[in-house]
CSV table of C-alpha atoms in Angstrom, one decimal:
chain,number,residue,atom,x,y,z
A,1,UNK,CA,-29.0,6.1,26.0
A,2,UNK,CA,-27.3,8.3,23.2
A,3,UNK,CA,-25.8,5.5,20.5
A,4,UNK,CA,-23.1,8.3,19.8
A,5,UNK,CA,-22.0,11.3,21.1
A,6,UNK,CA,-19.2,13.6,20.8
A,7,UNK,CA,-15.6,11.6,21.3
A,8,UNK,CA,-12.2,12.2,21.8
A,9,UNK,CA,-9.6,10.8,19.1
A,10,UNK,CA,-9.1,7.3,19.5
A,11,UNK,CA,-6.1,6.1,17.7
A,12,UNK,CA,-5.8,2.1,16.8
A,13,UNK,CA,-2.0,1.7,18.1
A,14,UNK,CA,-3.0,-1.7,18.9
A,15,UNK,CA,-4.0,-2.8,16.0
A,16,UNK,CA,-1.2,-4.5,14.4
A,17,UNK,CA,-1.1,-3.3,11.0
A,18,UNK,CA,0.6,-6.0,8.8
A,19,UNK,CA,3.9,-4.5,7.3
A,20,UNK,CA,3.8,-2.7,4.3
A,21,UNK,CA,0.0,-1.7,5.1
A,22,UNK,CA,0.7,0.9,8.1
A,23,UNK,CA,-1.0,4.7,7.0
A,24,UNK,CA,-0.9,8.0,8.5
A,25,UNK,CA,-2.3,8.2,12.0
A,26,UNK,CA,-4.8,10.3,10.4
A,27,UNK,CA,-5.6,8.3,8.0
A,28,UNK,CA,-6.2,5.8,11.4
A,29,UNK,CA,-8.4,8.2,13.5
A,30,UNK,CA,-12.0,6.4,14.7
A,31,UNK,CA,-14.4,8.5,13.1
A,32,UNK,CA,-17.0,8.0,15.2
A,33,UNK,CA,-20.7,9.0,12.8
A,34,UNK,CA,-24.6,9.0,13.9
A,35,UNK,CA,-26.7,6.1,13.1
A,36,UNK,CA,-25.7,3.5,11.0
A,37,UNK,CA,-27.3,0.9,7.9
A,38,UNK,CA,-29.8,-0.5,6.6
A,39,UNK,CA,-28.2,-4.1,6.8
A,40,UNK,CA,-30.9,-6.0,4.8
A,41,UNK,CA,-32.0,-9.8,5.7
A,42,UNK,CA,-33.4,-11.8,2.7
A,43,UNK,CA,-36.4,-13.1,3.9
A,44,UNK,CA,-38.5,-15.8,2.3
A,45,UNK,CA,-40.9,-13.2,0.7
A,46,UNK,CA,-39.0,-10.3,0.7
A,47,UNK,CA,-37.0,-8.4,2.9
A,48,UNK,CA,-36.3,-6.8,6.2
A,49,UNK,CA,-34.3,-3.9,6.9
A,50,UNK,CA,-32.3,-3.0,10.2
A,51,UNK,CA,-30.8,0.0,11.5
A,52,UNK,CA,-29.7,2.0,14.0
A,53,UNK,CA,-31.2,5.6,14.5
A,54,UNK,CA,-29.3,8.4,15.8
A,55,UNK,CA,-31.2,8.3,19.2
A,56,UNK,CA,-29.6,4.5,19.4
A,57,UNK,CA,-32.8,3.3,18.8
A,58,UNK,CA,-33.2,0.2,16.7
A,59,UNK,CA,-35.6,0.3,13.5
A,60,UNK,CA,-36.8,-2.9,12.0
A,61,UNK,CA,-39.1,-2.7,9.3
A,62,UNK,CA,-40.1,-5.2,6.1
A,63,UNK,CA,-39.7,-3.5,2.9
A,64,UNK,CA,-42.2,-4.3,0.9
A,65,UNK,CA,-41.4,-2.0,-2.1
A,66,UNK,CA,-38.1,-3.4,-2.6
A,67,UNK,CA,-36.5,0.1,-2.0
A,68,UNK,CA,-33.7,0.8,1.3
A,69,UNK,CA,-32.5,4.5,1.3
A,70,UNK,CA,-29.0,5.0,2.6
A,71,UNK,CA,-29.0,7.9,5.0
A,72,UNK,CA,-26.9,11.4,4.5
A,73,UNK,CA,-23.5,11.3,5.6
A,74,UNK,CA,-22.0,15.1,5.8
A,75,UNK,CA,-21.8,16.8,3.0
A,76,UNK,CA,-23.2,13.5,0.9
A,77,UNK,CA,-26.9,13.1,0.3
A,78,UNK,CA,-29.3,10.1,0.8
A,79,UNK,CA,-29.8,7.4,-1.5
A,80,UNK,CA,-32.5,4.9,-2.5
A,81,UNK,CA,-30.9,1.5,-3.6
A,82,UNK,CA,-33.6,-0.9,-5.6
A,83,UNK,CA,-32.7,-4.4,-4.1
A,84,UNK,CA,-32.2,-7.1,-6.6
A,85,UNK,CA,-32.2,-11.0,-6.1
A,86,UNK,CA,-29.3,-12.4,-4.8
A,87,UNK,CA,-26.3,-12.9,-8.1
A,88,UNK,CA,-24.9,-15.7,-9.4
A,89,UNK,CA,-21.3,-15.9,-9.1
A,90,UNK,CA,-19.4,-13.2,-11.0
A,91,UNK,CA,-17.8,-14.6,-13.7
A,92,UNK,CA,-13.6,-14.6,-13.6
A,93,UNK,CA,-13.3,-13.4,-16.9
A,94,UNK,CA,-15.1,-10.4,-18.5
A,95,UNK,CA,-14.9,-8.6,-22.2
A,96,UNK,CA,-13.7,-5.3,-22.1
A,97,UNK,CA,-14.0,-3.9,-25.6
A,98,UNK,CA,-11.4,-1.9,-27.2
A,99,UNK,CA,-11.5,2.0,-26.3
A,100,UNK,CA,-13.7,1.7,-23.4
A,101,UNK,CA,-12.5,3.4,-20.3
A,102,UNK,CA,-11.8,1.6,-17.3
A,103,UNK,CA,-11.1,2.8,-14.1
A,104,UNK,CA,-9.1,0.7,-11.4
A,105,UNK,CA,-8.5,2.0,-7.4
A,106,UNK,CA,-8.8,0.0,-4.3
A,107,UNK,CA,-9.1,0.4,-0.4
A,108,UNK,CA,-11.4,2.9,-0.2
A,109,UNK,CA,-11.8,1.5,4.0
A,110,UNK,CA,-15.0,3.4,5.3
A,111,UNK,CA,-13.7,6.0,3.7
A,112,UNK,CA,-16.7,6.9,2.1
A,113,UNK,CA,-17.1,10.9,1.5
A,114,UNK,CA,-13.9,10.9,-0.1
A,115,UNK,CA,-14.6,8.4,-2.1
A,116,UNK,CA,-17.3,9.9,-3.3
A,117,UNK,CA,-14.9,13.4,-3.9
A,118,UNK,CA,-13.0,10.5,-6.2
A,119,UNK,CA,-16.0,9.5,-8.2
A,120,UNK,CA,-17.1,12.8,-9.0
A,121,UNK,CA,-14.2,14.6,-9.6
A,122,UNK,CA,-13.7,11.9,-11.8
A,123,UNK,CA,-16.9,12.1,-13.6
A,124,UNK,CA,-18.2,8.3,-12.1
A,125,UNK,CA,-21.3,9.7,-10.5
A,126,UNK,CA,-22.5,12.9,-10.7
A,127,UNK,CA,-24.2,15.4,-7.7
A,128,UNK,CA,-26.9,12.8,-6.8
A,129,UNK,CA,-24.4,9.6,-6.6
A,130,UNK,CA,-25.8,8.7,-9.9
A,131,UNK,CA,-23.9,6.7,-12.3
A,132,UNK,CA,-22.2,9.1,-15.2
A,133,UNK,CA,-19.5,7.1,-16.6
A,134,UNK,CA,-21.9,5.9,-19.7
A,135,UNK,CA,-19.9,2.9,-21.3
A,136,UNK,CA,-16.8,2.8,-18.6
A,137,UNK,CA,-15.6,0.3,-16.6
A,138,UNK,CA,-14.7,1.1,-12.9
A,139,UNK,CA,-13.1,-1.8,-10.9
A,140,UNK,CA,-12.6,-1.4,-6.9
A,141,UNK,CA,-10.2,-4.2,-6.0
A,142,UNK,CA,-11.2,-5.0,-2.9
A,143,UNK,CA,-10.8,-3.2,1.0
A,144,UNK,CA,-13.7,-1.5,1.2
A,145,UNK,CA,-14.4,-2.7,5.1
A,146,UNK,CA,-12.3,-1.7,8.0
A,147,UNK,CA,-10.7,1.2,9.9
A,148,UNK,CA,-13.1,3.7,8.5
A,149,UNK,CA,-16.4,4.3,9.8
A,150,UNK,CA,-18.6,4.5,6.7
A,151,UNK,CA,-17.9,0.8,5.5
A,152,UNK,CA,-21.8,0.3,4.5
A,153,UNK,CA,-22.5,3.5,3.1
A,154,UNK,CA,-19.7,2.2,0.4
A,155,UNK,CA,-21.1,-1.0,-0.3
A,156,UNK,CA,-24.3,0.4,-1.4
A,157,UNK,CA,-23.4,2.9,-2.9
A,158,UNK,CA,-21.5,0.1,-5.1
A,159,UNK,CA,-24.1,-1.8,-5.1
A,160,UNK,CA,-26.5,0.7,-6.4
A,161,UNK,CA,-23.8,1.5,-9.2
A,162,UNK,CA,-23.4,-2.1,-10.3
A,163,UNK,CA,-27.2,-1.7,-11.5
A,164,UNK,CA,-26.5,1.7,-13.2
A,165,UNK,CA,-23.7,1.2,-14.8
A,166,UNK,CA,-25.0,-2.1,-16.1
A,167,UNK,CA,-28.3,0.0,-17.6
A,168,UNK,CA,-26.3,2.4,-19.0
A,169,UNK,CA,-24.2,0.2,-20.9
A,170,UNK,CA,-21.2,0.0,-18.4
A,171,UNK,CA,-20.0,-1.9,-15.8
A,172,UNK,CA,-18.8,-1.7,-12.2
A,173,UNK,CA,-16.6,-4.8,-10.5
A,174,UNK,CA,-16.0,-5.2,-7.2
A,175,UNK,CA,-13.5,-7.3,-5.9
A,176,UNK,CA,-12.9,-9.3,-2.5
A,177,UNK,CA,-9.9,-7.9,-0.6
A,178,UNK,CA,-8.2,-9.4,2.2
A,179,UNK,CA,-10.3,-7.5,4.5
A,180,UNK,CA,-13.5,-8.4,3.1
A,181,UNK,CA,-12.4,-12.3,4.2
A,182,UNK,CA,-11.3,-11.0,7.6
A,183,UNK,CA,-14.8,-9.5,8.5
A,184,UNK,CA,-17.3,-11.8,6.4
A,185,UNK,CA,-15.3,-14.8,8.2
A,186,UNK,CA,-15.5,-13.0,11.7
A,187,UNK,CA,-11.9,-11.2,12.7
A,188,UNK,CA,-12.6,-8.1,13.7
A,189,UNK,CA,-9.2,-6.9,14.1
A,190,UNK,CA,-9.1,-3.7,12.2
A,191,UNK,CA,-13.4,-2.9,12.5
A,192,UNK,CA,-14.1,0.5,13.6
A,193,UNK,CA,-14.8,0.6,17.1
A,194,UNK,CA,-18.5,1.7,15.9
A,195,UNK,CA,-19.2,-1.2,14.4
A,196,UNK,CA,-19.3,-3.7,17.2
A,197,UNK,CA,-21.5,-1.0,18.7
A,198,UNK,CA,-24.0,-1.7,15.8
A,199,UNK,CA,-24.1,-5.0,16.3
A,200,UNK,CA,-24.7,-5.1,19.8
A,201,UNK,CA,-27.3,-2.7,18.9
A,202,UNK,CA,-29.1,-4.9,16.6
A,203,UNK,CA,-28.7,-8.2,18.8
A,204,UNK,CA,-26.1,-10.0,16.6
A,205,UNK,CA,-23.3,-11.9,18.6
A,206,UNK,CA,-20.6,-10.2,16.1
A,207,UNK,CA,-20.8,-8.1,13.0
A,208,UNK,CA,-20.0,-10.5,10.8
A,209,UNK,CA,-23.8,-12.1,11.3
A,210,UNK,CA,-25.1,-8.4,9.9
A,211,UNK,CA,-23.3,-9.6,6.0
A,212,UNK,CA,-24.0,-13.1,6.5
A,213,UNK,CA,-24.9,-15.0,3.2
A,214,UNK,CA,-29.0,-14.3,3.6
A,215,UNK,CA,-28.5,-10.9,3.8
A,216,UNK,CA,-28.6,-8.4,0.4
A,217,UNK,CA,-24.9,-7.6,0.9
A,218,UNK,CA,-23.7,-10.3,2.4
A,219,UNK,CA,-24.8,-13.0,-0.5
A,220,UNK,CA,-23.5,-9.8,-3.0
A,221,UNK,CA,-20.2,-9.6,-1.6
A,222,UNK,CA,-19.7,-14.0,-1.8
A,223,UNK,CA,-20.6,-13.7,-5.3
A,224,UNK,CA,-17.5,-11.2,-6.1
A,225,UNK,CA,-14.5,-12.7,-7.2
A,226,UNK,CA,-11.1,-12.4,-5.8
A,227,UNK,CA,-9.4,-12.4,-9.1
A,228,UNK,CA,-10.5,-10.9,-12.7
A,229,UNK,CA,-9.7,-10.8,-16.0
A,230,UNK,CA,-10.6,-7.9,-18.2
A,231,UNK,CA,-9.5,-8.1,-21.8
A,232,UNK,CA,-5.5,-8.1,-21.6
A,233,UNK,CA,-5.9,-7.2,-18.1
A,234,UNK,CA,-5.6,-9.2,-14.7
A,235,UNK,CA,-7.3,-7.1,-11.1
A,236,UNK,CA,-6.3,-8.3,-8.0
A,237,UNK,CA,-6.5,-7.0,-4.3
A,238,UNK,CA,-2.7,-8.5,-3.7
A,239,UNK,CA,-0.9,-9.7,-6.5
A,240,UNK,CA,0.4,-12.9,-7.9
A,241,UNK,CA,2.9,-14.8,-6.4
A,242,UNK,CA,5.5,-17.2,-7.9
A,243,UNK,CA,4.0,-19.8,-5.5
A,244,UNK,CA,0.0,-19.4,-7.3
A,245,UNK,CA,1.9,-19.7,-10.4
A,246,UNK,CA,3.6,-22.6,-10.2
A,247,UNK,CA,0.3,-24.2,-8.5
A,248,UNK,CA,-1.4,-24.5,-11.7
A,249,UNK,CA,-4.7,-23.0,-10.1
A,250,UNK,CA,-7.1,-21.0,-12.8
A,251,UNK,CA,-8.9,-18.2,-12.4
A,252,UNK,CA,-11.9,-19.8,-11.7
A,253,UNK,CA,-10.3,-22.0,-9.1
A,254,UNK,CA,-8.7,-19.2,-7.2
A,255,UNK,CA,-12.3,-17.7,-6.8
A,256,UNK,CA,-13.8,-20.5,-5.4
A,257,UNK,CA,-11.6,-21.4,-2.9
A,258,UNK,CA,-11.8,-17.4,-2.1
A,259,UNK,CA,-15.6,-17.5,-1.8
A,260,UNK,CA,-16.1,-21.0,0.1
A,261,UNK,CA,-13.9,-19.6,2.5
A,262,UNK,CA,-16.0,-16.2,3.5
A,263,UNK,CA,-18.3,-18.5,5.4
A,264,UNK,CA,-15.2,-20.7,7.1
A,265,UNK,CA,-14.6,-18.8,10.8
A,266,UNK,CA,-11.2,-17.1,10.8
A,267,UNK,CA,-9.7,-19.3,13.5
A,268,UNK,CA,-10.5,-22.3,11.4
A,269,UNK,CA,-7.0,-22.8,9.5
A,270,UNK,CA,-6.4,-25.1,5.9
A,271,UNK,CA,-4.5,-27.7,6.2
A,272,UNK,CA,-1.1,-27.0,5.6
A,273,UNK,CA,0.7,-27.5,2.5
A,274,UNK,CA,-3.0,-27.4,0.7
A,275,UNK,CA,-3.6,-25.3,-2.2
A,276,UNK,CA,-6.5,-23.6,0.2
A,277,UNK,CA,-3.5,-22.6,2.4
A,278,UNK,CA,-1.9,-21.1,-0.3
A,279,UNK,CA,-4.5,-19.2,-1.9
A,280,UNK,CA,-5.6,-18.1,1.4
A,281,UNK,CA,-2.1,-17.1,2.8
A,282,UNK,CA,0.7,-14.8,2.5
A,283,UNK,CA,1.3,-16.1,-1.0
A,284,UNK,CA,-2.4,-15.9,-2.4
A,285,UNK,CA,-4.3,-13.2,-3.9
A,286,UNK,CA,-5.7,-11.3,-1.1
A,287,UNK,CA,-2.2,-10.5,1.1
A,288,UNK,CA,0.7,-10.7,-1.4
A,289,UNK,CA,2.7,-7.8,-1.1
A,290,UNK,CA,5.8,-9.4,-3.4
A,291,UNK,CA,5.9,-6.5,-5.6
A,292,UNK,CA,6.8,-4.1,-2.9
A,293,UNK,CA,10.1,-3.3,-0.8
A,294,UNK,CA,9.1,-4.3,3.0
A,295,UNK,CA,11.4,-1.9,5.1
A,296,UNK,CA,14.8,-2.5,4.3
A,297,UNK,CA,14.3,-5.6,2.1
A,298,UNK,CA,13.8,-5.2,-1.8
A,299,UNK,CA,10.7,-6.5,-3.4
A,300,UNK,CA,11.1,-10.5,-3.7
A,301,UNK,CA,9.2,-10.5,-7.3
A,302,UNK,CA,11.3,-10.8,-9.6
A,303,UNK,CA,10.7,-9.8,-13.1
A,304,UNK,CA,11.5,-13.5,-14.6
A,305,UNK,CA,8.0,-13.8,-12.0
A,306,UNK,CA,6.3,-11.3,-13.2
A,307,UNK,CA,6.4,-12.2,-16.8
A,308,UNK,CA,5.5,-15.7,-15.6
A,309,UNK,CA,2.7,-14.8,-14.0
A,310,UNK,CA,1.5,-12.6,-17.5
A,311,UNK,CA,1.9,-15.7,-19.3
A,312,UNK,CA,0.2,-17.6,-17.2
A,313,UNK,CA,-3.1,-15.8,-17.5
A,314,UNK,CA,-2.6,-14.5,-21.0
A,315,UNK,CA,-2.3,-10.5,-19.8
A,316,UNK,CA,-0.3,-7.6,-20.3
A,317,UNK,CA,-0.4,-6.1,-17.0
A,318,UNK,CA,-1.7,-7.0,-13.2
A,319,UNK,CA,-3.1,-3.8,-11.1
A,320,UNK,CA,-2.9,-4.5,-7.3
A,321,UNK,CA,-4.3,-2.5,-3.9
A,322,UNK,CA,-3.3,-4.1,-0.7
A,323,UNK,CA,0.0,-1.6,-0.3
A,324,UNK,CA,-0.2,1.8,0.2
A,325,UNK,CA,2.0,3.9,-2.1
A,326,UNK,CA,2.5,7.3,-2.4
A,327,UNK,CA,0.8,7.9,-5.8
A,328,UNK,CA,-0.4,5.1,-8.7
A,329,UNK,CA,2.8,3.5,-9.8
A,330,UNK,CA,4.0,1.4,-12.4
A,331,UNK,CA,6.2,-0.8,-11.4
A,332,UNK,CA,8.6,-3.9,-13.4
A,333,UNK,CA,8.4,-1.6,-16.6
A,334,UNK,CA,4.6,-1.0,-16.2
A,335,UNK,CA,3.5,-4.6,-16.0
A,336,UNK,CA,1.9,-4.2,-12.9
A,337,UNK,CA,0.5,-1.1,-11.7
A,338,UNK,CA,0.0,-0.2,-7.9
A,339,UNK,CA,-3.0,2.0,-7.3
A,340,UNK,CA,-3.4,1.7,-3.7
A,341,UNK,CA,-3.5,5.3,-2.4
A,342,UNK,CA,-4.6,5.3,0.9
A,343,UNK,CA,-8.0,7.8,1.8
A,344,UNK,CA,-7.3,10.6,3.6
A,345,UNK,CA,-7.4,14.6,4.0
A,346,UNK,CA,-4.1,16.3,3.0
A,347,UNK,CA,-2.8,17.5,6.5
A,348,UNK,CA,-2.0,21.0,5.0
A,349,UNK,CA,-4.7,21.9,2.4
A,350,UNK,CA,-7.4,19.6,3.8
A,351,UNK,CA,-8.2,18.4,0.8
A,352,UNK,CA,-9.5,14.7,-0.4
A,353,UNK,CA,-6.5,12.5,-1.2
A,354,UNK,CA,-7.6,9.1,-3.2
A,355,UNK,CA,-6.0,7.7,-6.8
A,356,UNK,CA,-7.2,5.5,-9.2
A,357,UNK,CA,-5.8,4.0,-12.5
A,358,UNK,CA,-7.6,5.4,-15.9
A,359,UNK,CA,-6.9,3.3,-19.1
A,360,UNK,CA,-8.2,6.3,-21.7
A,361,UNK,CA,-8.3,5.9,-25.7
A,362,UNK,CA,-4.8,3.1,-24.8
A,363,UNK,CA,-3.2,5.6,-22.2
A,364,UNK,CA,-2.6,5.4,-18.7
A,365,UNK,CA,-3.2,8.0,-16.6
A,366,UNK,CA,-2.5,8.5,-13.1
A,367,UNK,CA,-6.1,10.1,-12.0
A,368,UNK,CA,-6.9,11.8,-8.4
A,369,UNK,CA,-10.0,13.2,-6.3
A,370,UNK,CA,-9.0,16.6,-7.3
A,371,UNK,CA,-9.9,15.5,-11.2
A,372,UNK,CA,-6.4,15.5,-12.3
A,373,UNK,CA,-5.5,13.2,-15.1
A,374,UNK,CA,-1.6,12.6,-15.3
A,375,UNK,CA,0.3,10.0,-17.8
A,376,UNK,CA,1.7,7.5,-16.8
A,377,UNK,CA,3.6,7.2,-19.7
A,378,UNK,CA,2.1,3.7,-20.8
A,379,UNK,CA,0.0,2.5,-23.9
A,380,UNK,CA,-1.6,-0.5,-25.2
């Protein structure tokens, strides 16, 4: 049997998208692709590397060498990714010294070819998906699973830049978004359809067993945090609440109630009134969406919140995903920036459309995957 063949467009009108998340039906389509991994098992003296071929056949192979190459998608070539032992927990707070760049987007969702039109038009990676930022930072707050159908192909390619970027004298951070809990925890509500093919490919009862904690990606993605604090600067997939800061919860707390929950099944709720429920809900870090007007109702942050919220964690400005906006925005005076552009092709030029923040020399610039750079009109 073929694993995948040509397909009509299947639109996910019965998905559900929360409010304030819904994108172009476009942007929606199930892209269905050929093949799909490796997903890598940690093994007790190495590791073991699934996939499924473009015949549907399964491959299963130990890798000796410590070397997985990521397969061609389009226009993008292969990669080989060097595995590494799984990571300690990231840290919640990281240096970021003056005058280095840092680049900030978010819910890149299987998108993963424009993505990479992102990074190189934005001088991240060059032809060969190597890193080229030297000494920059680049931050990815979070979403990079769900909807699309190139959700792997993203995390290693991420994962392969962490490496780089740390070799070369930069940095990459990844961040858990609210749809990295739903799948690591098991709700597959918003998984491309081709993904529960994969795992009933590879014999797993649900795709959430294929980034389980003893595989590469899996323990990778539990030891991201949901919150970080660079310099003057807080990153986070949602935002922060007035509830989180008057809950007295640090940094470090906030991340490990995150992580501890990645391997709690979805069904299984906190207690109510606990701080788990609140850092897990509508209020925590991974689904806030205060900052934003909701249909006919005005944001519900105030700015007497947002300044709070600073205070409380000793910043200058919070950058949040999570919402789709129309371009990177600064919003409350430019003490929080939204950068959550949603992947897609322009449905008149065809064109890449994906944004990111740039913090330049103490400028902000509005930057996009056709290598613009546009102020923002903030400095530090």
């Amino acid at each position: 049997m073929i694993f995948v063949r040509a397909c009509s467009v299947v639109l996910w009108l019965a998905i559900g998208l929360p409010p304030g998340d819904a994108v172009s039906a476009a942007a929606q389509d199930v892209q269905r692709a050929e093949g799909d991994g490796p997903y890598v098992s940690i093994l007790s003296d190495g590791w073991r590397a699934d996939r499924v071929l473009e015949d549907g056949d399964v491959s299963r192979i130990d890798v000796g060498a410590g070397v997985v190459t990521v397969s061609a998608v389009g226009s993008v070539p292969s990669f080989a990714v060097a595995l590494r032992p799984p990571p300690q927990a990231a840290a919640s707070i990281e240096p970021l010294a003056s005058g280095t760049p840092l680049l900030v987007l978010a819910d890149t969702h299987g998108e993963y070819a424009i993505l990479v039109d992102f990074l190189k038009a934005q001088g991240v990676i060059d032809e060969h998906l190597r890193w080229a930022f030297r000494n920059g930072h680049l931050a990815v707050a979070g979403d990079m699973l769900d909807r699309g159908a190139h959700q792997i192909e993203i995390l290693w390619l991420l994962y392969k830049l962490e490496a780089e970027a740390r070799a070369a004298g930069g940095r990459l951070h990844v961040l858990i978004g609210n749809h990295e809990a739903l799948v690591l925890r098991g709700d597959e509500r918003y998984l491309n359809p081709r993904y529960r093919e994969v795992a009933g490919r590879l014999g797993v009862a649900d795709y959430a067993q294929l980034l389980g904690p003893d595989t590469v990606l899996g323990a990778w993605l539990r030891s991201r945090p949901a919150m970080l604090k660079l310099d003057d600067l807080l990153i986070v997939h949602g935002g922060v609440s007035s509830h989180l800061t008057e809950s007295g919860l640090g940094l470090d707390a906030v991340n490990a109630i995150v992580r501890r929950s990645l391997d709690v099944p979805y069904a299984v709720k906190p207690p109510d009134g606990s701080l788990e429920a609140l850092v897990l809900g509508a209020n925590g870090p991974l689904w806030y969406r205060g900052y934003f007007p909701m249909r006919e109702s005005p944001p519900t942050a105030t700015a007497a919140d947002v300044m709070e919220a600073l205070d409380r964690f000793g910043v200058s400005r919070i950058l949040v995903g999570h919402t789709v906006v129309d371009r990177v925005s600064a919003l409350y005076d430019g003490k929080v920036i939204a950068v959550q552009v949603y992947p897609h092709q322009d449905e008149v030029t065809g064109q890449p459309m994906l944004e990111g923040a740039l913090r330049q020399d103490g400028a902000w610039f509005r930057v996009t995957a056709q290598a613009e750079r546009l102020a923002l009109g903030l400095v530090d």
